Coordinates of C-alpha atoms in Angstrom, one line a residue:
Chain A
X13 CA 116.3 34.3 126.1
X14 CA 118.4 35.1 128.7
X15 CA 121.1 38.1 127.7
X16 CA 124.0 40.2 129.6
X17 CA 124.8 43.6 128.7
X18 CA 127.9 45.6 129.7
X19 CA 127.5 49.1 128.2
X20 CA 131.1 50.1 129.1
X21 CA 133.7 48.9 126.6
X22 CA 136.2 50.7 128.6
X23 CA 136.6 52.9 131.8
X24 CA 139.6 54.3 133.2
X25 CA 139.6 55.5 136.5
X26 CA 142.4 56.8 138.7
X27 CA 143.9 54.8 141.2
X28 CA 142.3 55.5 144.6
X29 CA 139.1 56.8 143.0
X30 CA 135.8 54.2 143.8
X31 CA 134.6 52.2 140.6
X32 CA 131.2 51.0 139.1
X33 CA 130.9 48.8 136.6
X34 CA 127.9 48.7 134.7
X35 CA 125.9 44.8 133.9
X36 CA 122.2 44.5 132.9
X37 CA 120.8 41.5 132.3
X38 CA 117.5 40.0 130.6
X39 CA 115.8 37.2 132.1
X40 CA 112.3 36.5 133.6
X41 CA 113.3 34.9 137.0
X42 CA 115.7 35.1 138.8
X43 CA 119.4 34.5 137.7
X44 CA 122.4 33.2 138.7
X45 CA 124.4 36.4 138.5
X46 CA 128.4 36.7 138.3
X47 CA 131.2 38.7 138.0
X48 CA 134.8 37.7 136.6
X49 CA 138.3 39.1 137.0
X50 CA 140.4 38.3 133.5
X51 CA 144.4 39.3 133.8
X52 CA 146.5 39.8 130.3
X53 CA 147.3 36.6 129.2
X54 CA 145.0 34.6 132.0
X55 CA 141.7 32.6 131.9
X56 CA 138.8 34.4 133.8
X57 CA 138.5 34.5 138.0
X58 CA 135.1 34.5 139.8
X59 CA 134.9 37.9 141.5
X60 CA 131.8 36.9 143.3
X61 CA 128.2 35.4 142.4
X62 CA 124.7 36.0 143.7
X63 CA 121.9 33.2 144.0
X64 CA 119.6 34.5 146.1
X65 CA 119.1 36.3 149.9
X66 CA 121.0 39.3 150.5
X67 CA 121.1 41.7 147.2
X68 CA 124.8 42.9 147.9
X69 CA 127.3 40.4 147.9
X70 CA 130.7 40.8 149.1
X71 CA 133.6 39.0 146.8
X72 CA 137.2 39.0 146.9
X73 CA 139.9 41.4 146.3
X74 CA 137.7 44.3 147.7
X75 CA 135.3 44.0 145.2
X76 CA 131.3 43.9 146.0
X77 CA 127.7 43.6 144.0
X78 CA 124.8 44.6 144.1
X79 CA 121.0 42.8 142.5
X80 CA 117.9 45.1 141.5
X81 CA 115.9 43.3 140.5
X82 CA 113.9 46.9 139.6
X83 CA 116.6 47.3 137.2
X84 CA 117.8 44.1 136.4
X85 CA 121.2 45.4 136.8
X86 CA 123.9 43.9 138.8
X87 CA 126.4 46.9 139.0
X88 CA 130.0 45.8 140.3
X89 CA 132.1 48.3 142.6
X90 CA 135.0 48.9 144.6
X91 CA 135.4 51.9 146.7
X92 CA 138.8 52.6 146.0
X93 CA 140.4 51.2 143.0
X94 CA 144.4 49.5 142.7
X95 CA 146.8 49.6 139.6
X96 CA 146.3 46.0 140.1
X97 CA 142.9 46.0 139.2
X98 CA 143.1 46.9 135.9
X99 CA 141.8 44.1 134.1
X100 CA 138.7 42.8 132.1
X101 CA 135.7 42.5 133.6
X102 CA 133.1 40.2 132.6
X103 CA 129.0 39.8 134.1
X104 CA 127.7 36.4 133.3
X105 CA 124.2 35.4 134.3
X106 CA 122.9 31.7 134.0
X107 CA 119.3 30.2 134.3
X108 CA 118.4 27.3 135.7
X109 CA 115.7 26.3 132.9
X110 CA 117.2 22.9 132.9
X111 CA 120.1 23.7 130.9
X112 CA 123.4 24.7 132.0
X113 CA 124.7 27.8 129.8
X114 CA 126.1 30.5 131.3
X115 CA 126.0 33.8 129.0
X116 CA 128.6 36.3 129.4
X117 CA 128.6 39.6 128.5
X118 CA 131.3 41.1 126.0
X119 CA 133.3 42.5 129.0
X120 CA 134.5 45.8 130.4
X121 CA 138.2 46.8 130.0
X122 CA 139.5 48.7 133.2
X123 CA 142.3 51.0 132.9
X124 CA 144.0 52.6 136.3
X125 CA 146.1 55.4 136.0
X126 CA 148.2 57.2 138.5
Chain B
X30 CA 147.6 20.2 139.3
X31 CA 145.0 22.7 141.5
X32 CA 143.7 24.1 138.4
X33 CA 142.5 23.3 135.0
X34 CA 145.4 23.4 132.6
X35 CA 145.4 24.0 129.0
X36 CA 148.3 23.4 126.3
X37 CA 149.8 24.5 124.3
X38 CA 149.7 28.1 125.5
X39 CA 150.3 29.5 121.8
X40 CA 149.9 28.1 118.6
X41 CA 150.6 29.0 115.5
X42 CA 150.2 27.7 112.4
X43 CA 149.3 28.2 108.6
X44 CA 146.1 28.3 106.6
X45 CA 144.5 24.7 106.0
X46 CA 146.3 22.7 108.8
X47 CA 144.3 20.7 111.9
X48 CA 145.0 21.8 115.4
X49 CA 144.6 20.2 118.8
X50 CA 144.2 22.2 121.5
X51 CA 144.3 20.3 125.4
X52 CA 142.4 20.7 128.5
X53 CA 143.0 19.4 131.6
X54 CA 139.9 19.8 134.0
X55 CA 140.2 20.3 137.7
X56 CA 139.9 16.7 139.2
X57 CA 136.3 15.6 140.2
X58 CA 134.7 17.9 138.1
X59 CA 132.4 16.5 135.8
X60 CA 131.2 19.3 133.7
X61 CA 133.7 21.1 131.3
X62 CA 133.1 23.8 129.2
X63 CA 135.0 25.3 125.6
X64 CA 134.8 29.1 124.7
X65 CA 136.3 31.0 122.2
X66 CA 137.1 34.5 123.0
X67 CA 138.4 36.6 119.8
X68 CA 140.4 39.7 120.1
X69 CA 138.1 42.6 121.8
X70 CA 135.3 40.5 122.1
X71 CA 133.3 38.5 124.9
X72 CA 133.0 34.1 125.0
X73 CA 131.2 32.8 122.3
X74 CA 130.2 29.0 123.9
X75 CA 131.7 26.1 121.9
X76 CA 130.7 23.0 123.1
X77 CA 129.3 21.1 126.9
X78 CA 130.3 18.4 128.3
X79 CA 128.5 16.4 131.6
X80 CA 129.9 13.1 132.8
X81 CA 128.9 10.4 130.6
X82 CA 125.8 12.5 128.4
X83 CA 126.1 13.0 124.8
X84 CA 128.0 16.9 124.3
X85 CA 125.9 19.6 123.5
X86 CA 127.8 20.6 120.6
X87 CA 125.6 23.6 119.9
X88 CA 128.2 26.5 120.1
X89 CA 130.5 25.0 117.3
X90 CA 130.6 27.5 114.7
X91 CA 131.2 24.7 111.7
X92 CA 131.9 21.0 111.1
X93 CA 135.5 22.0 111.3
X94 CA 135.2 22.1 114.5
X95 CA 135.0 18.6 116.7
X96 CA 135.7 18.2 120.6
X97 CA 135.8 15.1 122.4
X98 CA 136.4 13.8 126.4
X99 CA 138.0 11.0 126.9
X100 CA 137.5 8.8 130.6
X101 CA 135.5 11.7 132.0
X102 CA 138.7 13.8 132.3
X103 CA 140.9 15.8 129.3
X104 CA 139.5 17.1 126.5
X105 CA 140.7 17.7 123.1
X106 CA 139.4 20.8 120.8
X107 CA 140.2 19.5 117.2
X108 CA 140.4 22.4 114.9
X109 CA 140.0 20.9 111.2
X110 CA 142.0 23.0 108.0
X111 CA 141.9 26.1 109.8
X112 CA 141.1 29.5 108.8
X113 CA 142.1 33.0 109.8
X114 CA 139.1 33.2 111.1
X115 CA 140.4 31.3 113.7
X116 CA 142.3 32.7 115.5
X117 CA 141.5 33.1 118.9
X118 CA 142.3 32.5 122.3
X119 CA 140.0 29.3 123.1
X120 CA 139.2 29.2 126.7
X121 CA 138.8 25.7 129.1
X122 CA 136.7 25.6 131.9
X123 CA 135.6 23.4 134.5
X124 CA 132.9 23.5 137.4
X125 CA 132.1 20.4 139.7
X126 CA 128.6 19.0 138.7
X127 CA 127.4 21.5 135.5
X128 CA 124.8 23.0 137.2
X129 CA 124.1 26.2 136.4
X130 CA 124.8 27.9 140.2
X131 CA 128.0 26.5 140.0
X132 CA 130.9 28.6 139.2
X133 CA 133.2 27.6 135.9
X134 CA 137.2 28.0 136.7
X135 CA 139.1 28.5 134.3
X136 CA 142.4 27.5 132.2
X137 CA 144.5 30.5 131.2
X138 CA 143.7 29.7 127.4
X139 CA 145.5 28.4 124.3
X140 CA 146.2 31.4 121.7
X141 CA 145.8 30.0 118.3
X142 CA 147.5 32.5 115.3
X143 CA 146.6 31.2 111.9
X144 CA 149.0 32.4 109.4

């Protein structure tokens, strides 16, 4: 069965300073692999997704992703963080068995400080 | 509106009383989604729905729990003599056709506080 992992429950970086966050997943094929942005208070953004091609994907708000498959990770960074950014952070991955679920992991909480 | 819309934004309300929560897909999308996301934790998958096929109703944690579509479009999360269990932010989302590529957008949730 497919599964996400975030190992990070929370980071804190300071502002300026680049950023990884962490995502493994488990499936046998290849996923659909995202990222989401979620605000205080909001519903969740898509940061950027990867299908297939080029193993690091560019999204928006600075933010980019990179698939190994070696590692079944799909590690999000930004090479110099914003107060802005501080956020949750969720990986999803979904696989197209047939079904539709997309499984999220239980998130990363990002704090910036000054 | 541009994006899926979800009321009431908070709810609360005591022990044993039925709630109904709203969502209001982005238009033209046919699949739409229910999550519940308690405090700390990730989003536990309620219920599916896809154009005119039966729900998968899989995610719903009890019979208490009961969502329906009506015309293809909003959706109502009915909430039967609620527990504090509960309580919850319960998250809407929509994506164009329910495949599985296809990214869900979301509503900025409904917080439900049972007393």
């Amino acid at each position: 069965a497919q599964s996400v992992t975030q190992p990070d429950i929370h980071i804190t970086v300071s502002e300026g300073a680049s950023l990884e966050l962490r995502c493994n997943y488990s499936y046998g094929a290849t996923p659909y692999l995202f990222w989401y942005v979620q605000s205080p208070g909001q519903g969740l953004q898509l940061l950027l997704k990867y299908f297939s091609g080029d193993t690091l994907v560019q999204g928006i708000k600075g933010f980019e992703a990179e698939f190994k498959r070696s590692q079944s990770s799909f590690n999000l960074r930004k090479p110099s963080v914003h107060w802005s950014d501080a956020a949750e952070y969720f990986c999803a991955v979904g696989a197209d068995t047939g079904g539709f679920k997309t499984i999220f992991g239980a998130g990363t909480r990002l704090f910036v400080k000054a | 509106g541009a994006g899926v819309s979800q009321s009431p934004s908070n709810k609360v309300t005591e022990k044993g009383k039925d709630v109904e929560l709203r969502c209001d897909p982005i238009s033209g999308h046919t699949a739409l989604y229910w999550y519940r996301q308690s405090l700390g934790q990730g989003l536990e998958f309620l219920i599916y729905f896809q154009g005119n096929s039966a729900p998968d109703k899989s995610g719903l944690p009890s019979d208490r729990f009961s969502a329906e579509r009506t015309g293809g479009s909003v959706s109502t999360l009915t909430i039967q003599r609620t527990q504090q269990e509960d309580s919850a932010v319960y998250l809407c989302a929509s994506s164009l056709d329910g495949r599985v590529g296809q990214p869900q957008h979301f509503g900025d949730g409904t917080r439900l506080s049972i007393l």
